[in-house]
Short mmCIF file of C-alpha atoms and ligand atoms in Angstrom, two decimals:
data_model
loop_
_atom_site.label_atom_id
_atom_site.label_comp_id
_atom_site.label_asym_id
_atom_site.label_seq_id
_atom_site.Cartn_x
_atom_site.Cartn_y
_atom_site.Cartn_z
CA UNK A 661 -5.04 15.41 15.01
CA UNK A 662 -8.37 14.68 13.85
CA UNK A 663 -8.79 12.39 10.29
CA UNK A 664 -11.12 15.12 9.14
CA UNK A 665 -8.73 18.12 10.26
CA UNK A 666 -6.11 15.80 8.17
CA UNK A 667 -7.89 15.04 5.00
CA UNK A 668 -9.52 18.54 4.21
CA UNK A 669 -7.10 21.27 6.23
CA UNK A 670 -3.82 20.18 6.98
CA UNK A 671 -0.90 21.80 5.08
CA UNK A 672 -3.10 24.34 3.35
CA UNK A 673 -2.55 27.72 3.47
CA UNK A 674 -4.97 29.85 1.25
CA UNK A 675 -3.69 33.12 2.32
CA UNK A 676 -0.78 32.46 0.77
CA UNK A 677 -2.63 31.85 -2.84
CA UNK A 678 -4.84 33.88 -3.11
CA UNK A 679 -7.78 32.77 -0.85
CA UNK A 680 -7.95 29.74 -3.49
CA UNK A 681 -10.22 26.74 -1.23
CA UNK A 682 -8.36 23.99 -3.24
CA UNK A 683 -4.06 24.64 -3.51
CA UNK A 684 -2.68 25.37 -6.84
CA UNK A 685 -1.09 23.17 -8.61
CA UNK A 686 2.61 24.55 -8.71
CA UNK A 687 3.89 23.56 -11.99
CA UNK A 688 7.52 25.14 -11.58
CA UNK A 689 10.75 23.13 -11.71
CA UNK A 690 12.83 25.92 -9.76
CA UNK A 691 11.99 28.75 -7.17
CA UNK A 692 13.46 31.92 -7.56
CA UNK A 693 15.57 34.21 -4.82
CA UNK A 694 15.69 37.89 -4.59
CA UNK A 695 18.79 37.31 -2.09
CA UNK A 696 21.74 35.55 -1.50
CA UNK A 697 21.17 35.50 1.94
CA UNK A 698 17.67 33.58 1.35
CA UNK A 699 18.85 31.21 -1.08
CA UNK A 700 21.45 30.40 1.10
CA UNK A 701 19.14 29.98 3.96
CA UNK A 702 16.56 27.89 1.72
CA UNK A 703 19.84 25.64 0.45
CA UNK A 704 20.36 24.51 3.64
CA UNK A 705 17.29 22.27 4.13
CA UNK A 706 16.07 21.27 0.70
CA UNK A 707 13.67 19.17 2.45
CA UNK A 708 10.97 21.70 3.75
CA UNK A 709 12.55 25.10 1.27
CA UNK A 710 11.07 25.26 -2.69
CA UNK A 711 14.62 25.06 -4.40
CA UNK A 712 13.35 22.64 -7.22
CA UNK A 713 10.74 19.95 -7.61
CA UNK A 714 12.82 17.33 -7.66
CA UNK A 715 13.39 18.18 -4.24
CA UNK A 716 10.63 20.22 -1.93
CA UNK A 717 7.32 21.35 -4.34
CA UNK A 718 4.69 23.60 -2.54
CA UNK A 719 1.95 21.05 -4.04
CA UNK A 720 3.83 17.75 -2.67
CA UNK A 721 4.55 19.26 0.44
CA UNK A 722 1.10 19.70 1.30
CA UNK A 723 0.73 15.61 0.62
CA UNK A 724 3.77 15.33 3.05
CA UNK A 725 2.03 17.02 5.65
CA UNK A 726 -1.45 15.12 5.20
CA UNK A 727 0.42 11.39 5.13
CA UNK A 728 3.14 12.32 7.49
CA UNK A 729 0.05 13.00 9.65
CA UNK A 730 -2.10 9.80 8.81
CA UNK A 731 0.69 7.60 9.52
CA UNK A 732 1.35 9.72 13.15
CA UNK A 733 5.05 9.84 12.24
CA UNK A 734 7.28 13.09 11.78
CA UNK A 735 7.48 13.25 8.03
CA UNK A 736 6.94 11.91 4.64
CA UNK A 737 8.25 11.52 0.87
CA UNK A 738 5.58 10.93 -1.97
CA UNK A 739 7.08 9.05 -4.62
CA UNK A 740 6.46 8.49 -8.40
CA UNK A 741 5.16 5.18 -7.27
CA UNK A 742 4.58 2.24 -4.51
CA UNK A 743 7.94 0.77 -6.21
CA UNK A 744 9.85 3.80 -5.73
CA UNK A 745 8.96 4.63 -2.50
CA UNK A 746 10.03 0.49 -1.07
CA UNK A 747 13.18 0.88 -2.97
CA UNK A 748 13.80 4.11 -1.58
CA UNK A 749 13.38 2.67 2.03
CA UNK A 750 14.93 -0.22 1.77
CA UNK A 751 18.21 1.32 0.03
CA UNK A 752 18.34 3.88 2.70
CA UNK A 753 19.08 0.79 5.00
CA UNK A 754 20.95 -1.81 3.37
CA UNK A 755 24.97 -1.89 1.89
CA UNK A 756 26.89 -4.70 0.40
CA UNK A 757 27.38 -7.50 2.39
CA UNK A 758 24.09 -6.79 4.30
CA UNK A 759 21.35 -9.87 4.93
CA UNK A 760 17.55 -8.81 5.07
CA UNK A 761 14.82 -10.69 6.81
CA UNK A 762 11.42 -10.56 4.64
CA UNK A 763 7.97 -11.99 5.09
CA UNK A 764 6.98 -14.60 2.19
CA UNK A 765 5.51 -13.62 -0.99
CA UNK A 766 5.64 -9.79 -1.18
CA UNK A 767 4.20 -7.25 -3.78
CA UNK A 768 5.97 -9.17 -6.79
CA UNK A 769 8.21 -5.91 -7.60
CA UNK A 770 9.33 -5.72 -4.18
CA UNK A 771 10.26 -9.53 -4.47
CA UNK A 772 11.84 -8.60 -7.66
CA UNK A 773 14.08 -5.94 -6.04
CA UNK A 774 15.26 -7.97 -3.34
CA UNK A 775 16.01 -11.32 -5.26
CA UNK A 776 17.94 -9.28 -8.29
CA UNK A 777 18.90 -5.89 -7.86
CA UNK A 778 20.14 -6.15 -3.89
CA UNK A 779 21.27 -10.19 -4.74
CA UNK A 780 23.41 -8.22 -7.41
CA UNK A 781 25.06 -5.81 -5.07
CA UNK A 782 25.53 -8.16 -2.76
CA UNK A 783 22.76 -8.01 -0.03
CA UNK A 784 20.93 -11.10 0.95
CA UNK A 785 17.34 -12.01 1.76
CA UNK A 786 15.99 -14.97 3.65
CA UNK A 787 12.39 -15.19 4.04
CA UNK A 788 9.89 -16.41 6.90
CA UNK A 789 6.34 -17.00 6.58
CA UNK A 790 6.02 -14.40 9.47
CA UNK A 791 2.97 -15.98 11.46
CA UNK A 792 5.54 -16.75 14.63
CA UNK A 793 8.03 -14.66 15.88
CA UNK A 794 9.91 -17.08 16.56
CA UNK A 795 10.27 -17.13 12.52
CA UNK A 796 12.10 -14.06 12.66
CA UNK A 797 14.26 -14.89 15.26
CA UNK A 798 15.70 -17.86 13.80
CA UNK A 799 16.21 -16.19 10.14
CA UNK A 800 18.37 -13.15 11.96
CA UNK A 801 22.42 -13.42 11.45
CA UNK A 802 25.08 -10.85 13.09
CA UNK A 803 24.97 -9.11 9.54
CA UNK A 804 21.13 -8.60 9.28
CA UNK A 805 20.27 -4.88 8.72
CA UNK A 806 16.38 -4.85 7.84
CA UNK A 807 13.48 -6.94 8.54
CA UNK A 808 10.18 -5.89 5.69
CA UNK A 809 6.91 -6.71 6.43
CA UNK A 810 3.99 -6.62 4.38
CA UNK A 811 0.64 -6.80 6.69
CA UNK A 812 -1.72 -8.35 5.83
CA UNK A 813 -0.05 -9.42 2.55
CA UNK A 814 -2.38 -8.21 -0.67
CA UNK A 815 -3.17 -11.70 -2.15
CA UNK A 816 -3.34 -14.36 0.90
CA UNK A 817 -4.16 -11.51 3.87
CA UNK A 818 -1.11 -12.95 6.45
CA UNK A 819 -0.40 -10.84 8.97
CA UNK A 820 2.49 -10.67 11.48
CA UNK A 821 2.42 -9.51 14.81
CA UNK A 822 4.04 -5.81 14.66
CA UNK A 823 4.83 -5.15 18.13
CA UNK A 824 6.45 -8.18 18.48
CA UNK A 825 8.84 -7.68 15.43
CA UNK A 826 9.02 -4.11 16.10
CA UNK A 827 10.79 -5.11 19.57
CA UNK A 828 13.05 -7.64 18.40
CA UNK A 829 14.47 -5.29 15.69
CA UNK A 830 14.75 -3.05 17.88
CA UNK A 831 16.52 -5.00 20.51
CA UNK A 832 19.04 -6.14 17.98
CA UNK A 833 19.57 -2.89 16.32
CA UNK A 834 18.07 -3.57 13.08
CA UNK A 835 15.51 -1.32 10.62
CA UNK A 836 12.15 -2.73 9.91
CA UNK A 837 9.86 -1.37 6.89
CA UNK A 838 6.31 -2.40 6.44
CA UNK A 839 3.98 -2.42 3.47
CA UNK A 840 1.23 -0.85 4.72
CA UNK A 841 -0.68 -0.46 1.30
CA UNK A 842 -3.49 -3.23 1.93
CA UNK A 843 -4.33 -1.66 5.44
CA UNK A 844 -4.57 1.83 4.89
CA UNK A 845 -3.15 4.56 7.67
CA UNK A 846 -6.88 4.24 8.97
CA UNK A 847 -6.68 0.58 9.70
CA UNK A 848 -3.25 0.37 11.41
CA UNK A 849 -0.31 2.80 11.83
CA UNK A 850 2.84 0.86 12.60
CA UNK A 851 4.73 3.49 13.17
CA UNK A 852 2.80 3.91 16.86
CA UNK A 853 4.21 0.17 17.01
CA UNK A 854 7.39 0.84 16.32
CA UNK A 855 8.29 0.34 13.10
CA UNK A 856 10.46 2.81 11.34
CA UNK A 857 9.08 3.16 7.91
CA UNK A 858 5.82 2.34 6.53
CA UNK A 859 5.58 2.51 2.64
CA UNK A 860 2.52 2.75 0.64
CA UNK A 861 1.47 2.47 -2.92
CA UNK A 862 -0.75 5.39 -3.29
CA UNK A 863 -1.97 4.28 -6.43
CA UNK A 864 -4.33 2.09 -4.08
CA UNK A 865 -6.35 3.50 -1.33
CA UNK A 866 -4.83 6.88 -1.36
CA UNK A 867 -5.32 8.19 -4.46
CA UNK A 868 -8.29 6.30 -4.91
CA UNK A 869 -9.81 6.67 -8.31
CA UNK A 870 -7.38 4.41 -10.59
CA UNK A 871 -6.14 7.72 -12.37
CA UNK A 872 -2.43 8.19 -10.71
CA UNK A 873 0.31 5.58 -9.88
CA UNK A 874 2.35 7.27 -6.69
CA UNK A 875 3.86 5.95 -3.72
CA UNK A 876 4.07 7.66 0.00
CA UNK A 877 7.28 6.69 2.54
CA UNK A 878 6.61 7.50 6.10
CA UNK A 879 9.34 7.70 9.06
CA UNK A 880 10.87 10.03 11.65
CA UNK A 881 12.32 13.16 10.96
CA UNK A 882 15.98 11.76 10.61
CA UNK A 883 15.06 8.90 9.04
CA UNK A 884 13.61 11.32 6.04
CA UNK A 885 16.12 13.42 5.47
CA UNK A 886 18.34 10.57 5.40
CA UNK A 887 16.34 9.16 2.62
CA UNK A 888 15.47 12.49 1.30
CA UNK A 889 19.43 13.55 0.42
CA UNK A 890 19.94 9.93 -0.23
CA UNK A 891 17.53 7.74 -2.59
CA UNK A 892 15.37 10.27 -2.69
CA UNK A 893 17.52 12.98 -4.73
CA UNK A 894 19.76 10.47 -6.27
CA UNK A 895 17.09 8.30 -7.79
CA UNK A 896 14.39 11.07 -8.53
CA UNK A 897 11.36 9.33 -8.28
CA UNK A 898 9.09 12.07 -7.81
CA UNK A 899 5.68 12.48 -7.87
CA UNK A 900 4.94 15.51 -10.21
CA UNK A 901 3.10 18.25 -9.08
CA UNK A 902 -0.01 17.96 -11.56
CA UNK A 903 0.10 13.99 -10.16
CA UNK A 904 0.46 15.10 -6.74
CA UNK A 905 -3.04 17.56 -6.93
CA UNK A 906 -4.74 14.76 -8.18
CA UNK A 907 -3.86 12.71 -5.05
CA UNK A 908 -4.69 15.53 -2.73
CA UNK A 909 -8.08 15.57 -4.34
CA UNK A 910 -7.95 11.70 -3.81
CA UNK A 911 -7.71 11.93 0.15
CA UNK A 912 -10.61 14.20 0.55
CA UNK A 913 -12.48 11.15 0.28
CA UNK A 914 -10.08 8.97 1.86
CA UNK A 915 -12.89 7.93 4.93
CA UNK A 916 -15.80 8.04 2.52
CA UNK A 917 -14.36 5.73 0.36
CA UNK A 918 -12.98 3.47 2.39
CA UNK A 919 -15.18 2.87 4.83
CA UNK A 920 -18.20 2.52 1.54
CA UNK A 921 -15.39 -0.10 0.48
CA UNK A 922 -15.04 -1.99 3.89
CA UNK A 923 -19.05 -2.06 4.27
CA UNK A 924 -19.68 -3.52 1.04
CA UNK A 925 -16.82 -5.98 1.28
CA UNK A 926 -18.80 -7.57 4.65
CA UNK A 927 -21.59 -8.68 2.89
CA UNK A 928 -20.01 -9.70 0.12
CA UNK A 929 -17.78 -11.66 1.68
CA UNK A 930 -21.01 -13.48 4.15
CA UNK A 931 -22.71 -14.10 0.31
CA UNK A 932 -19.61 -15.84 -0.54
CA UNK A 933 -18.71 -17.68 2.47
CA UNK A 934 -22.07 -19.48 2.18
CA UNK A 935 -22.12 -20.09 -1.68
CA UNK A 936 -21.97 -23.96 -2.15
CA UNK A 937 -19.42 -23.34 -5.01
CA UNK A 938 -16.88 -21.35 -2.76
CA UNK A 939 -13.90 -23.46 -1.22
CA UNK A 940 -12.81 -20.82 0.75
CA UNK A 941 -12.53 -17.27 1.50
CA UNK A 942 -9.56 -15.34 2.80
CA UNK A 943 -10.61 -12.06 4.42
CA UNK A 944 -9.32 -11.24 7.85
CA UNK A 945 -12.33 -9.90 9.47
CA UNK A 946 -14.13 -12.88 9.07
CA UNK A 947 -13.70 -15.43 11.79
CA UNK A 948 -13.22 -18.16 9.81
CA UNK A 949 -9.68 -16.36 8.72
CA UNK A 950 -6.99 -18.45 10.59
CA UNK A 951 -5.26 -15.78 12.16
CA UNK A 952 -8.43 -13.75 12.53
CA UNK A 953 -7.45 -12.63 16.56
CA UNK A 954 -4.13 -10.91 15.65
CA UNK A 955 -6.16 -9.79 12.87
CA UNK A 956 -8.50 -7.72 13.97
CA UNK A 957 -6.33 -6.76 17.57
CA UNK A 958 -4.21 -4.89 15.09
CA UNK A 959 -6.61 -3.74 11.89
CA UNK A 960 -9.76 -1.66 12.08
CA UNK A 961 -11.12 -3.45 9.32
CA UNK A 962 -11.02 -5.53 6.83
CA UNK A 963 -10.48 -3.18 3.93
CA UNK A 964 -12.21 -4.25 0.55
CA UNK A 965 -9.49 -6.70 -0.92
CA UNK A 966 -9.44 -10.83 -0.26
CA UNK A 967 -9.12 -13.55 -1.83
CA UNK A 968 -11.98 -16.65 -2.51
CA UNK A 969 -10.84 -20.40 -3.71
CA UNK A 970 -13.33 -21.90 -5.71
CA UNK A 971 -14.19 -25.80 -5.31
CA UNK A 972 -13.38 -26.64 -9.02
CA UNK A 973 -9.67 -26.52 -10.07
CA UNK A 974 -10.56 -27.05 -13.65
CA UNK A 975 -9.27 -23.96 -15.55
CA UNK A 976 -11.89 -24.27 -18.20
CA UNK A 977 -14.37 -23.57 -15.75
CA UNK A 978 -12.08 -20.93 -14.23
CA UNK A 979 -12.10 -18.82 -16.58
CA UNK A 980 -15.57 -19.49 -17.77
CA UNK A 981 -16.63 -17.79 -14.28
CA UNK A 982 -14.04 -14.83 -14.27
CA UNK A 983 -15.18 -13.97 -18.23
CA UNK A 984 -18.89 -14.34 -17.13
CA UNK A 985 -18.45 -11.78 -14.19
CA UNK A 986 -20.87 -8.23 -16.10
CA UNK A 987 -20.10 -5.71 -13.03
CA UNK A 988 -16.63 -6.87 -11.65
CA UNK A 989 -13.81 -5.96 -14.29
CA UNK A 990 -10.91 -8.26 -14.84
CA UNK A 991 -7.53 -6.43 -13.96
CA UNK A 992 -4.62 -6.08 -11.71
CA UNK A 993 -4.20 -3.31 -9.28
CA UNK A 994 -6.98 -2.34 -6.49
CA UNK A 995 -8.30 0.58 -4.36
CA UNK A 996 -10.30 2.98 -7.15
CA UNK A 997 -13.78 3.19 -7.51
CA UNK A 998 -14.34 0.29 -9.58
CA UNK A 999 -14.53 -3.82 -8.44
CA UNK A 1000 -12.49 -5.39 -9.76
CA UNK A 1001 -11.27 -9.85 -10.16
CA UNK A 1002 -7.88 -10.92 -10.57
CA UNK A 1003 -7.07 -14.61 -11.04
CA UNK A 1004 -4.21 -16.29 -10.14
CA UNK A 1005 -4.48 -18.20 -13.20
CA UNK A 1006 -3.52 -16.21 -14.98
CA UNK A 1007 -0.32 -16.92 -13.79
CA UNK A 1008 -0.54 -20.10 -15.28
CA UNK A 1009 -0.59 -21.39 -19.21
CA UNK A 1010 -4.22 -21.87 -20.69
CA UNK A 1011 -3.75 -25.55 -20.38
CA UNK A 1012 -3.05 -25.28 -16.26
CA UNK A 1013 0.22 -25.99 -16.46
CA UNK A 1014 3.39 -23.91 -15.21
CA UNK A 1015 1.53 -23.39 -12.24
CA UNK A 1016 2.77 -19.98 -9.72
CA UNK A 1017 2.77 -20.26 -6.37
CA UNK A 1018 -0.58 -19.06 -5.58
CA UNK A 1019 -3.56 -22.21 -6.46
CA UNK A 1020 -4.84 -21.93 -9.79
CA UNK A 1021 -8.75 -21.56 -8.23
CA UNK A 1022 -7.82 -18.65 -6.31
CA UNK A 1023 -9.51 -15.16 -7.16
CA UNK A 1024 -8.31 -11.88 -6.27
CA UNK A 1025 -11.50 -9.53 -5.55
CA UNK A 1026 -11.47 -5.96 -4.82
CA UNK A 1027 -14.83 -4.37 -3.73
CA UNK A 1028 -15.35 -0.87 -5.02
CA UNK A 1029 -18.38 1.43 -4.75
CA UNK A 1030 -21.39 -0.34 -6.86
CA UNK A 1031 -23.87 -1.09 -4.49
CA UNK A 1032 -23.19 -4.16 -3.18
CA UNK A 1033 -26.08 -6.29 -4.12
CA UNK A 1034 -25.36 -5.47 -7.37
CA UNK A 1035 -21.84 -7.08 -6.80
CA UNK A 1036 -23.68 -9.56 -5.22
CA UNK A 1037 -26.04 -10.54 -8.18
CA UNK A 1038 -23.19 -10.90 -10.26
CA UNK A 1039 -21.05 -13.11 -8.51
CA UNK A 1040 -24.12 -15.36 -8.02
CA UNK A 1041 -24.85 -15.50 -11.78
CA UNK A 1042 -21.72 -16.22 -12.74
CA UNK A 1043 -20.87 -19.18 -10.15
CA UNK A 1044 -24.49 -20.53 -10.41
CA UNK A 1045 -23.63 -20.81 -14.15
CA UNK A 1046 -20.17 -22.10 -14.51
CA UNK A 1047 -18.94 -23.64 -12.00
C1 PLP B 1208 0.59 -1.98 -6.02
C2 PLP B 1208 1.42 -2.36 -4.85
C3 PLP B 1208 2.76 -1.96 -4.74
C4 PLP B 1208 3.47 -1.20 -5.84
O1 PLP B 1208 2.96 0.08 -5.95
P1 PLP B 1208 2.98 0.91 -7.33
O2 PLP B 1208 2.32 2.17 -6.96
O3 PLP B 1208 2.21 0.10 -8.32
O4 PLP B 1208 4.40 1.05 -7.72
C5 PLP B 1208 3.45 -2.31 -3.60
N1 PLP B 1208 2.87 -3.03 -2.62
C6 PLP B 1208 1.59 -3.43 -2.70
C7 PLP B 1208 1.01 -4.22 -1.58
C8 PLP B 1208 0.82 -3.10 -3.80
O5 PLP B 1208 -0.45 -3.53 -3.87
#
């Protein structure tokens, strides 16, 4: 179906509210049954019937349709956040006494969930830097369940080859769940590759506008209602319905916005790579990105999040640059309106010390909607005059 048809149509039905352009916001915990012979009929698949919210809601349906659709696969959960939704997936695959494959360094939460709440029940990770196959083939064991991929990874832009992981899971009979929050569904769709879930953070791209925190699960039919009458239920991390409006609104602009983003992130990214003060820059659609073939063979483009590495590794001057940026607003998250900087140092004490596992000169940027010579202009100022 056609992105526009997607964004703007797709799971609407005015007729059935009142001719209303934009869908009501249906702010009802249960829905109500005139027969026994309907609510009967409605109980037996919670996960398309209005029972109650914490199951099927008319509003979050509508998102089901629309990301179910971006993603090309049969069906989708929104979640009450990026978290819930990896947790979700990952739970609907795994039991004690399970082993997981993972690519290095992922979102810090899902890191979290796989190093302490699965370590405590018994499920083990091992994880590969995921640039060779041949990675993941040598961290499999007869008990491993789930290989999770994050591509490109949202703070040092690996990616892995999906196809080629896809297949191997397959061929062994194991699940594999990506973390397809940096790419957006209109950059790659992994599910057309073969993998089985993709998981978003919606509060990124999605949504768009740094207002809601949500989270989106894609996957087949089965795999859904699995997860659905599973994690889904069970944990009730829903989106509500007032949150779940807001992201609708959010995707009308999906394109707009991120294609503004991408465009503004190119020639930002061409200032920076020629700025005497810049080390490095890590954005996959530039060719000096090491594995800039797979790359761009697998991503439509390079989205507006990368990293740079500045030449000095003195903190003072660090943070110096990062407090003199006017335009480009110091904070975590990415994908709203707004450009932001993130710096690894602040991992690390004032003093440099205690250092994380990312370099202490390397920046986090996120390009938003300024214009981008504005962006530009202030970057320039503030490396010309601290570092
Ligand atoms: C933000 C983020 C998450 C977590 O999503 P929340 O909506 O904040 O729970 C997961 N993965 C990536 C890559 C993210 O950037």
């Amino acid at each position: 179906m056609n992105l526009t048809e997607i964004l703007n149509h797709l799971g609407e039905d005015p007729e059935s509210y009142f001719g209303a352009v934009v869908p009501p916001i249906f702010q009802s915990t249960n829905f109500r049954f005139k027969t026994l012979k309907n609510l009967r009929l409605a109980l037996k698949d919670e996960t398309q019937n209005p029972v109650y919210t914490r199951g099927c809601n008319p509003t979050v349906r509508i998102l089901r349709q629309k990301v179910a659709a971006l993603e090309g696969t049969e069906d989708a959960l929104i979640f009450s956040s990026g978290s819930a939704a990896v947790a979700a997936a990952v739970m609907s695959v795994v039991k004690a006494g399970d082993h997981i494959v993972c690519v290095q360094k992922p979102y810090g939460w899902t890191a979290k969930l796989l190093n302490v709440a699965l370590k405590n029940l018994g499920i083990d990770t091992t994880y590969v830097t995921g640039t060779d196959i041949k990675q993941f083939e040598a961290a499999l064991r007869p008990n491993t369940r789930l290989i999770f991929l994050e591509s490109p990874n949202s703070w040092t832009f690996e990616v892995q080859d999906l196809k080629a992981v896809a297949n191997l899971a397959k061929s062994r009979n194991i699940s594999t769940i990506i973390d397809n929050s940096c790419a957006t569904p209109l950059s790659q769709k992994p599910a057309q590759v073969g993998v089985d879930i993709v998981v978003h953070s919606a509060s990124k791209y999605l949504a768009g506008h740094s207002d809601v925190v949500a989270g989106a699960l894609c996957a087949s039919k089965e795999r859904v209602r699995d997860i659905f009458y599973g994690p889904y239920m069970t944990m009730g991390g829903i989106i509500s319905p007032n949150d779940a409006w807001l992201m609708l609104r959010g995707l009308r602009t999906l394109e707009l916005r991120y294609n503004r983003s991408c465009e503004s992130t190119e020639k930002v990214v061409h200032f920076l790579e020629n700025h005497e003060k810049i080390e490095k820059v890590l954005y996959t659609h530039s060719p000096r990105f090491a594995q800039y073939e797979l790359a761009k063979s697998q991503l439509k483009r390079g989205g507006g999040l990368f990293s740079i590495v500045l030449k000095t590794t003195e903190i003072s001057k660090i943070e110096k640059f990062c407090e003199g940026l006017r335009v480009f607003q110091m904070a975590v998250s990415w994908g709203g309106y707004e450009s932001l900087h993130f710096p690894a140092c602040a991992f690390y004490t004032s003093s440099g010390s205690s250092p994380g596992s990312l370099p202490i000169n390397m920046i986090r940027l996120y390009i938003g909607f300024e214009d981008a010579n504005i962006l530009i202009e202030d970057l320039k100022q503030s490396l010309d005059s601290y570092c």
